[in-house]
Amino acid sequence: MRARPRVALVVAVFAVVGPVVIGRIVGEQYPFSPLSMYAVPGPRRQVVLLVDGEARPLPIVALTGVSAARLEKRLRREIQREPVGAVARTLAFLSSSAQRAGTPLPVGARLTLIELVVADGGVSERPAILEDR
Amino acid sequence: MTLLARPTLAPGEAVWVRVALAAVALLSLSTLPSAPSLDFPVGLAAAVDLGVIGSAAGRVVIVVGALLGALLLVRGGGRRRLAAAVGLLLLPQLLAATAWNSQGFAHHGHQAVTLALAGACIAVLIDDVGDESSLLFGAQLLVASCYLGAGVAKMVEGAGFAFVTDAPLLAVEVVKTARQHQADHALAMDDVDRAHAVATWILAHPHVARAAAAGTILLEVSVWLGVGSFGRGALIGVLVVAMHRAILAVMGLSFPLWELLVIACFVRPLAAIGALRARERRLGA
């Protein structure tokens, strides 16, 4: 840097450490982030699926452009904001995404949940009911 | 050993730095389709309505601005031209990625690209030299910061070393990502069955999982050691890319933008070729 080398080193250290501290303080505020993905391993996880009226899985990416991973994050954020109606709002988001993609969701499309649990030396899958409160 | 110093560029590497930064930024933008809704605004979107970014006109402005920035960056120039070009490239990428991340799901690869461009832009403005080595220096510092942040999160949020001690539980993430991929395209269950087998193996070999987790944290918090030094940077860069590839193989999670940033900023293929040629000359002399 233009100033003395010691100042340049301080600036460089700040450039490395500063965004880490800011991300920890402000949370997910783009472009800063606490980068906490996969930071805390746990024995239970959930997968949210888009299915048709007969509970058959629908190809969510082709229909909506939204992946199952993003669907799960979106639903979690909706629940954090307001649990009542969170599932319906998430489905409405998917429906609008599908409309934009020119591939409307089939009638009766809904969300279901699979719980993944570490048990008996493996991971078991347990279908769970996903309903709005 | 000099730490956190501006890197010395190999012959021809100035062009590489400009082209690589432009390419990574454009690749990031190309994977950011218009956001249909900004229901969970983050960053700039919390203060300014970025809804226009999702419109057809907004998309045209974003794409044209980024292409112009990329062209100016590839063309090169002095301090001000480089800063202006990176800034012009940064702004559309920042706006589009902020809008995309305001839909309730984050994508941290775009974040790393934004920060690397911002670091390059600021460094070329305030550094003594103000050339491509300054661009690379700034980008290296911010990419290292992103990895440090990921390592710190694992230690802070895991309340110590839970990420390491509980690492066998990452087996459930293996099945989760496979199940999500299967759900994405309504595929057959073959990959999910394979993921269950991998998860069972991980749970049966907890010390292997813990060693891999410890290695991951150690590598993430060590990336900054590669800033400024081609040798250390290339070694750490190759290890980081190998880490991402191992995660892809086991968990099915890909990190293309992170890998490209590390290759562009730390592995530095042109510097490696330059170093090999210099070695040949020394041996031939």
Coordinates of C-alpha atoms in Angstrom, one line a residue:
Chain A
M1 CA 0.0 0.0 0.0
R2 CA 1.1 3.6 -0.3
A3 CA 1.7 4.1 3.3
R4 CA 4.3 2.3 5.5
P5 CA 4.6 -1.5 5.2
R6 CA 3.2 -2.0 8.7
V7 CA 0.1 -0.1 7.8
A8 CA -0.2 -2.2 4.7
L9 CA -0.1 -5.4 6.8
V10 CA -2.7 -4.0 9.1
V11 CA -5.0 -3.2 6.1
A12 CA -4.4 -6.8 4.8
V13 CA -5.2 -8.4 8.1
F14 CA -8.4 -6.3 8.3
A15 CA -9.3 -7.3 4.8
V16 CA -9.2 -11.0 5.8
V17 CA -10.7 -10.7 9.3
G18 CA -13.1 -7.8 8.8
P19 CA -15.7 -9.6 6.6
V20 CA -15.6 -12.6 9.0
V21 CA -16.5 -10.3 12.0
I22 CA -19.1 -8.4 9.9
G23 CA -20.7 -11.6 8.8
R24 CA -20.9 -12.9 12.3
I25 CA -22.5 -9.7 13.5
V26 CA -25.0 -8.9 10.7
G27 CA -25.8 -12.5 9.6
E28 CA -27.1 -13.2 6.1
Q29 CA -26.9 -9.7 4.6
Y30 CA -25.4 -10.1 1.2
P31 CA -22.5 -10.0 0.5
F32 CA -21.8 -10.8 4.1
S33 CA -22.7 -14.1 5.7
P34 CA -21.8 -16.1 8.8
L35 CA -21.1 -19.0 6.4
S36 CA -22.6 -21.4 8.9
M37 CA -23.7 -24.1 6.3
Y38 CA -23.1 -27.6 7.7
A39 CA -21.3 -26.0 10.7
V40 CA -23.3 -28.0 13.3
P41 CA -23.8 -31.7 12.5
G42 CA -27.0 -33.2 13.8
P43 CA -28.8 -36.5 13.8
R44 CA -32.0 -35.3 12.1
R45 CA -32.6 -33.5 8.8
Q46 CA -35.6 -32.9 6.6
V47 CA -36.2 -33.0 2.9
V48 CA -39.2 -31.2 1.4
L49 CA -40.7 -32.7 -1.7
L50 CA -43.1 -31.4 -4.3
V51 CA -45.6 -34.1 -5.2
D52 CA -48.8 -34.5 -7.2
G53 CA -52.3 -35.2 -5.9
E54 CA -51.4 -38.9 -5.6
A55 CA -48.2 -38.3 -3.7
R56 CA -45.9 -39.0 -6.7
P57 CA -42.8 -36.8 -6.8
L58 CA -42.8 -34.0 -9.4
P59 CA -39.6 -32.8 -11.1
I60 CA -39.4 -29.6 -9.2
V61 CA -36.4 -28.1 -11.0
A62 CA -37.9 -28.6 -14.5
L63 CA -41.3 -27.2 -13.3
T64 CA -40.2 -24.3 -11.2
G65 CA -36.5 -23.7 -11.6
V66 CA -36.3 -24.0 -7.8
S67 CA -34.3 -27.0 -6.3
A68 CA -35.4 -29.1 -3.4
A69 CA -32.6 -27.6 -1.3
R70 CA -33.8 -24.1 -2.0
L71 CA -37.4 -25.1 -1.3
E72 CA -36.4 -26.4 2.1
K73 CA -34.6 -23.2 3.0
R74 CA -37.5 -21.1 1.7
L75 CA -40.0 -23.0 3.8
R76 CA -37.7 -22.7 6.9
R77 CA -37.6 -18.9 6.4
E78 CA -41.3 -18.7 5.9
I79 CA -41.9 -20.6 9.2
Q80 CA -39.4 -18.4 11.0
R81 CA -41.2 -15.3 9.8
E82 CA -44.8 -16.5 10.5
P83 CA -45.6 -20.2 11.1
V84 CA -49.3 -19.8 10.3
G85 CA -49.7 -20.3 6.5
A86 CA -46.0 -20.9 5.9
V87 CA -46.7 -24.0 3.8
A88 CA -49.3 -22.3 1.7
R89 CA -47.1 -19.3 1.1
T90 CA -44.2 -21.5 0.0
L91 CA -46.4 -23.4 -2.4
A92 CA -47.6 -20.1 -3.8
F93 CA -44.0 -19.1 -4.3
L94 CA -43.4 -22.3 -6.2
S95 CA -46.6 -21.8 -8.2
S96 CA -45.5 -18.3 -9.3
S97 CA -42.0 -19.6 -10.2
A98 CA -43.7 -22.3 -12.3
Q99 CA -45.9 -19.7 -14.0
R100 CA -42.8 -17.6 -14.9
A101 CA -41.1 -20.8 -16.3
G102 CA -44.2 -21.4 -18.4
T103 CA -44.8 -24.8 -16.7
P104 CA -47.8 -24.4 -14.4
L105 CA -48.0 -26.8 -11.4
P106 CA -50.5 -29.7 -11.9
V107 CA -53.7 -29.4 -10.0
G108 CA -53.4 -30.9 -6.6
A109 CA -49.6 -30.3 -6.3
R110 CA -48.6 -30.1 -2.7
L111 CA -45.6 -30.3 -0.4
T112 CA -44.6 -33.3 1.7
L113 CA -41.8 -34.0 4.2
I114 CA -39.3 -36.8 4.7
E115 CA -37.5 -36.9 8.0
L116 CA -34.0 -38.4 7.9
V117 CA -32.8 -39.7 11.2
V118 CA -29.5 -41.4 12.2
A119 CA -30.6 -44.7 13.8
D120 CA -29.3 -48.3 14.1
G121 CA -26.0 -47.5 12.4
G122 CA -27.6 -46.0 9.3
V123 CA -30.0 -43.3 8.2
S124 CA -33.7 -44.0 8.2
E125 CA -36.3 -42.2 6.2
R126 CA -39.6 -41.4 7.8
P127 CA -42.4 -39.7 5.9
A128 CA -43.9 -36.9 7.9
I129 CA -47.0 -34.8 7.4
L130 CA -46.5 -31.2 6.4
E131 CA -49.5 -29.1 7.3
D132 CA -50.1 -25.5 8.0
R133 CA -51.0 -24.6 11.5
Chain B
M1 CA 8.5 -15.9 5.5
T2 CA 6.5 -12.9 4.3
L3 CA 2.8 -13.2 5.0
L4 CA -0.1 -11.3 3.5
A5 CA 2.1 -9.6 0.9
R6 CA 1.2 -8.5 -2.6
P7 CA 2.0 -11.4 -5.0
T8 CA 4.6 -11.1 -7.7
L9 CA 3.1 -11.9 -11.1
A10 CA 4.8 -14.3 -13.6
P11 CA 5.3 -13.2 -17.2
G12 CA 2.0 -13.0 -19.0
E13 CA 0.0 -13.5 -15.7
A14 CA -1.3 -9.9 -15.8
V15 CA -3.6 -10.9 -18.7
W16 CA -4.6 -14.1 -16.8
V17 CA -5.6 -12.1 -13.7
R18 CA -7.8 -9.8 -15.8
V19 CA -9.4 -12.6 -17.9
A20 CA -9.9 -14.9 -14.9
L21 CA -11.6 -12.3 -12.8
A22 CA -13.9 -11.3 -15.7
A23 CA -14.7 -14.9 -16.4
V24 CA -15.6 -15.8 -12.9
A25 CA -17.8 -12.7 -12.5
L26 CA -19.6 -13.5 -15.8
L27 CA -20.0 -17.2 -14.9
S28 CA -21.5 -16.1 -11.5
L29 CA -24.0 -13.8 -13.4
S30 CA -24.9 -16.5 -15.9
T31 CA -26.1 -18.7 -13.1
L32 CA -28.3 -16.0 -11.6
P33 CA -31.7 -16.0 -13.4
S34 CA -34.1 -13.2 -12.6
A35 CA -35.5 -13.5 -9.1
P36 CA -39.3 -13.8 -9.3
S37 CA -39.8 -12.3 -5.8
L38 CA -37.8 -10.6 -3.2
D39 CA -39.8 -11.7 -0.2
F40 CA -36.7 -12.0 2.1
P41 CA -34.6 -9.0 1.2
V42 CA -31.0 -9.1 2.3
G43 CA -28.1 -6.6 2.2
L44 CA -28.8 -3.8 -0.3
A45 CA -32.3 -5.2 -1.1
A46 CA -33.3 -4.4 2.5
A47 CA -32.7 -0.7 1.9
V48 CA -33.5 -0.3 -1.8
D49 CA -36.2 -1.9 -3.9
L50 CA -34.4 -4.2 -6.3
G51 CA -37.5 -5.5 -7.9
V52 CA -36.5 -3.8 -11.2
I53 CA -33.6 -6.3 -11.4
G54 CA -36.2 -9.0 -12.2
S55 CA -37.8 -7.1 -15.1
A56 CA -36.7 -7.7 -18.7
A57 CA -35.3 -4.2 -18.9
G58 CA -33.4 -4.6 -15.6
R59 CA -31.9 -7.9 -16.9
V60 CA -30.7 -6.2 -20.1
V61 CA -29.0 -3.4 -18.1
I62 CA -27.3 -6.0 -15.8
V63 CA -26.0 -8.1 -18.7
V64 CA -24.8 -5.1 -20.8
G65 CA -23.1 -3.5 -17.8
A66 CA -21.3 -6.7 -16.8
L67 CA -20.2 -7.4 -20.4
L68 CA -18.9 -3.9 -20.7
G69 CA -17.0 -4.2 -17.4
A70 CA -15.6 -7.6 -18.5
L71 CA -14.4 -6.1 -21.9
L72 CA -12.8 -3.1 -20.2
L73 CA -11.1 -5.4 -17.7
V74 CA -9.8 -7.7 -20.3
R75 CA -8.5 -4.7 -22.3
G76 CA -6.6 -3.5 -19.2
G77 CA -5.0 -0.2 -18.4
G78 CA -3.7 1.8 -15.5
R79 CA -5.0 2.0 -12.0
R80 CA -8.1 4.0 -12.7
R81 CA -9.2 2.0 -15.7
L82 CA -8.7 -1.3 -13.8
A83 CA -10.7 0.0 -10.8
A84 CA -13.4 1.3 -13.1
A85 CA -13.6 -1.9 -15.0
V86 CA -13.8 -4.1 -11.9
G87 CA -16.3 -1.7 -10.4
L88 CA -18.5 -1.9 -13.5
L89 CA -18.3 -5.7 -13.3
L90 CA -18.9 -5.8 -9.6
L91 CA -22.1 -3.6 -9.6
P92 CA -24.3 -5.8 -11.8
Q93 CA -23.1 -9.0 -10.1
L94 CA -23.7 -7.5 -6.7
L95 CA -27.3 -6.4 -7.6
A96 CA -28.3 -9.6 -9.3
A97 CA -26.8 -11.8 -6.6
T98 CA -28.4 -9.7 -3.8
A99 CA -31.8 -10.1 -5.6
W100 CA -31.3 -13.8 -6.0
N101 CA -30.3 -14.2 -2.3
S102 CA -33.4 -12.3 -1.3
Q103 CA -35.7 -15.2 -2.1
G104 CA -35.2 -17.0 1.2
F105 CA -32.2 -19.1 0.1
A106 CA -28.6 -18.0 0.2
H107 CA -25.9 -19.0 -2.4
H108 CA -22.5 -18.4 -0.9
G109 CA -20.5 -18.9 -4.1
H110 CA -21.9 -15.7 -5.5
Q111 CA -21.0 -14.0 -2.2
A112 CA -17.4 -15.1 -2.5
V113 CA -17.3 -13.7 -6.1
T114 CA -18.7 -10.4 -5.0
L115 CA -16.2 -10.0 -2.2
A116 CA -13.3 -11.0 -4.4
L117 CA -14.2 -8.4 -6.9
A118 CA -14.7 -5.8 -4.2
G119 CA -11.3 -6.7 -2.7
A120 CA -9.7 -6.4 -6.2
C121 CA -11.3 -3.0 -6.8
I122 CA -10.3 -1.5 -3.5
A123 CA -6.8 -3.0 -3.6
V124 CA -6.0 -1.6 -7.1
L125 CA -7.2 1.9 -5.8
I126 CA -5.1 2.0 -2.6
D127 CA -2.1 -0.2 -3.3
D128 CA 1.3 1.4 -4.2
V129 CA 1.5 -0.4 -7.5
G130 CA -2.1 -0.3 -8.7
D131 CA -1.7 -2.9 -11.4
E132 CA -2.9 -6.6 -11.9
S133 CA -0.8 -7.7 -8.9
S134 CA -2.9 -5.4 -6.8
L135 CA -6.1 -6.9 -8.3
L136 CA -4.9 -10.4 -7.5
F137 CA -3.8 -9.3 -4.0
G138 CA -7.2 -7.9 -3.1
A139 CA -9.0 -10.9 -4.5
Q140 CA -6.7 -13.3 -2.6
L141 CA -7.4 -11.5 0.7
L142 CA -11.1 -11.7 0.3
V143 CA -11.3 -15.3 -0.9
A144 CA -9.1 -16.2 2.1
S145 CA -11.5 -14.3 4.3
C146 CA -14.5 -16.3 3.0
Y147 CA -12.7 -19.6 3.9
L148 CA -11.7 -18.2 7.3
G149 CA -15.3 -17.3 7.9
A150 CA -16.5 -20.8 7.1
G151 CA -13.8 -22.3 9.4
V152 CA -14.7 -19.9 12.2
A153 CA -18.4 -20.7 11.9
K154 CA -17.7 -24.4 12.4
M155 CA -15.8 -23.6 15.6
V156 CA -18.1 -21.0 17.0
E157 CA -21.4 -22.5 16.1
G158 CA -20.3 -26.0 17.0
A159 CA -19.4 -24.6 20.5
G160 CA -15.8 -25.8 20.2
F161 CA -15.1 -28.9 18.2
A162 CA -18.6 -30.4 17.9
F163 CA -18.0 -30.2 14.1
V164 CA -15.2 -32.6 14.6
T165 CA -16.5 -34.8 17.4
D166 CA -20.0 -35.1 15.8
A167 CA -18.6 -35.4 12.3
P168 CA -20.0 -38.9 11.8
L169 CA -23.5 -37.3 11.9
L170 CA -22.7 -35.7 8.6
A171 CA -23.8 -39.1 7.2
V172 CA -27.4 -37.7 7.4
E173 CA -26.3 -34.8 5.1
V174 CA -25.0 -37.3 2.5
V175 CA -28.5 -38.9 2.3
K176 CA -30.2 -35.5 2.4
T177 CA -28.3 -34.1 -0.6
A178 CA -28.9 -37.4 -2.5
R179 CA -32.6 -37.3 -1.6
Q180 CA -32.8 -33.6 -2.7
H181 CA -31.1 -34.3 -6.0
Q182 CA -33.5 -37.2 -6.6
A183 CA -36.4 -34.9 -5.8
D184 CA -35.1 -32.2 -8.1
H185 CA -35.6 -34.3 -11.1
A186 CA -38.0 -37.1 -9.8
L187 CA -35.2 -39.6 -10.5
A188 CA -35.0 -43.3 -9.6
M189 CA -33.7 -44.1 -6.2
D190 CA -30.3 -45.6 -7.3
D191 CA -28.2 -42.6 -6.0
V192 CA -30.2 -42.5 -2.8
D193 CA -29.5 -46.1 -2.2
R194 CA -25.8 -45.5 -2.8
A195 CA -25.9 -42.5 -0.4
H196 CA -27.4 -44.7 2.3
A197 CA -24.5 -47.2 1.8
V198 CA -22.0 -44.3 2.1
A199 CA -23.8 -43.0 5.2
T200 CA -23.7 -46.4 6.9
W201 CA -19.9 -46.6 6.1
I202 CA -19.3 -43.2 7.6
L203 CA -21.2 -44.1 10.8
A204 CA -19.2 -47.3 11.0
H205 CA -15.9 -45.4 10.7
P206 CA -16.4 -42.4 12.9
H207 CA -12.6 -41.6 13.2
V208 CA -12.3 -41.3 9.5
A209 CA -15.2 -38.7 9.5
R210 CA -13.6 -36.9 12.4
A211 CA -10.2 -36.7 10.7
A212 CA -11.8 -35.4 7.5
A213 CA -13.7 -32.8 9.5
A214 CA -10.6 -31.7 11.3
G215 CA -8.7 -31.4 8.1
T216 CA -11.5 -29.3 6.6
I217 CA -11.4 -26.8 9.4
L218 CA -7.6 -26.7 9.4
L219 CA -7.5 -26.0 5.7
E220 CA -10.3 -23.4 5.8
V221 CA -8.5 -21.3 8.5
S222 CA -5.2 -21.7 6.7
V223 CA -6.0 -20.3 3.2
W224 CA -4.8 -16.9 4.2
L225 CA -1.3 -18.3 4.5
G226 CA -1.3 -18.7 0.7
V227 CA -1.8 -14.9 0.1
G228 CA 1.2 -13.4 -1.7
S229 CA 3.3 -16.6 -2.1
F230 CA 3.0 -18.6 -5.2
G231 CA 4.4 -21.8 -3.7
R232 CA 2.2 -21.7 -0.5
G233 CA -0.8 -20.4 -2.5
A234 CA -0.6 -23.2 -5.1
L235 CA -0.2 -25.9 -2.4
I236 CA -3.1 -24.6 -0.4
G237 CA -5.1 -24.0 -3.6
V238 CA -4.7 -27.5 -4.8
L239 CA -5.6 -28.9 -1.4
V240 CA -8.8 -26.7 -1.2
V241 CA -9.9 -27.8 -4.7
A242 CA -9.2 -31.5 -3.7
M243 CA -11.4 -30.9 -0.6
H244 CA -14.2 -29.6 -2.7
R245 CA -13.9 -32.5 -5.1
A246 CA -13.9 -35.0 -2.1
I247 CA -17.1 -33.3 -0.8
L248 CA -18.6 -33.6 -4.3
A249 CA -17.7 -37.3 -4.5
V250 CA -19.1 -38.1 -1.0
M251 CA -22.0 -35.7 -0.5
G252 CA -22.9 -34.7 -4.1
L253 CA -22.4 -31.0 -3.2
S254 CA -20.6 -28.9 -5.9
F255 CA -18.7 -25.6 -5.4
P256 CA -17.9 -24.4 -8.9
L257 CA -17.5 -20.7 -8.2
W258 CA -15.4 -21.4 -5.1
E259 CA -13.1 -23.7 -7.1
L260 CA -12.7 -21.3 -9.9
L261 CA -11.8 -18.5 -7.5
V262 CA -9.2 -20.7 -5.8
I263 CA -7.7 -21.8 -9.2
A264 CA -7.7 -18.2 -10.4
C265 CA -6.3 -16.6 -7.3
F266 CA -4.2 -19.3 -5.6
V267 CA -3.3 -22.2 -8.0
R268 CA -2.4 -19.7 -10.7
P269 CA -1.7 -22.0 -13.6
L270 CA 0.4 -19.4 -15.6
A271 CA 2.6 -18.8 -12.5
A272 CA 3.1 -22.6 -12.2
I273 CA 4.1 -22.8 -15.9
G274 CA 6.5 -19.9 -15.4
A275 CA 8.0 -21.5 -12.4
L276 CA 8.5 -24.8 -14.3
R277 CA 10.1 -23.0 -17.2
A278 CA 12.5 -21.1 -14.9
R279 CA 13.4 -24.5 -13.3
E280 CA 14.1 -26.0 -16.7
R281 CA 16.3 -23.0 -17.6
R282 CA 18.2 -23.4 -14.3
L283 CA 18.7 -27.1 -14.9
G284 CA 19.7 -26.5 -18.5
A285 CA 22.3 -23.8 -17.6

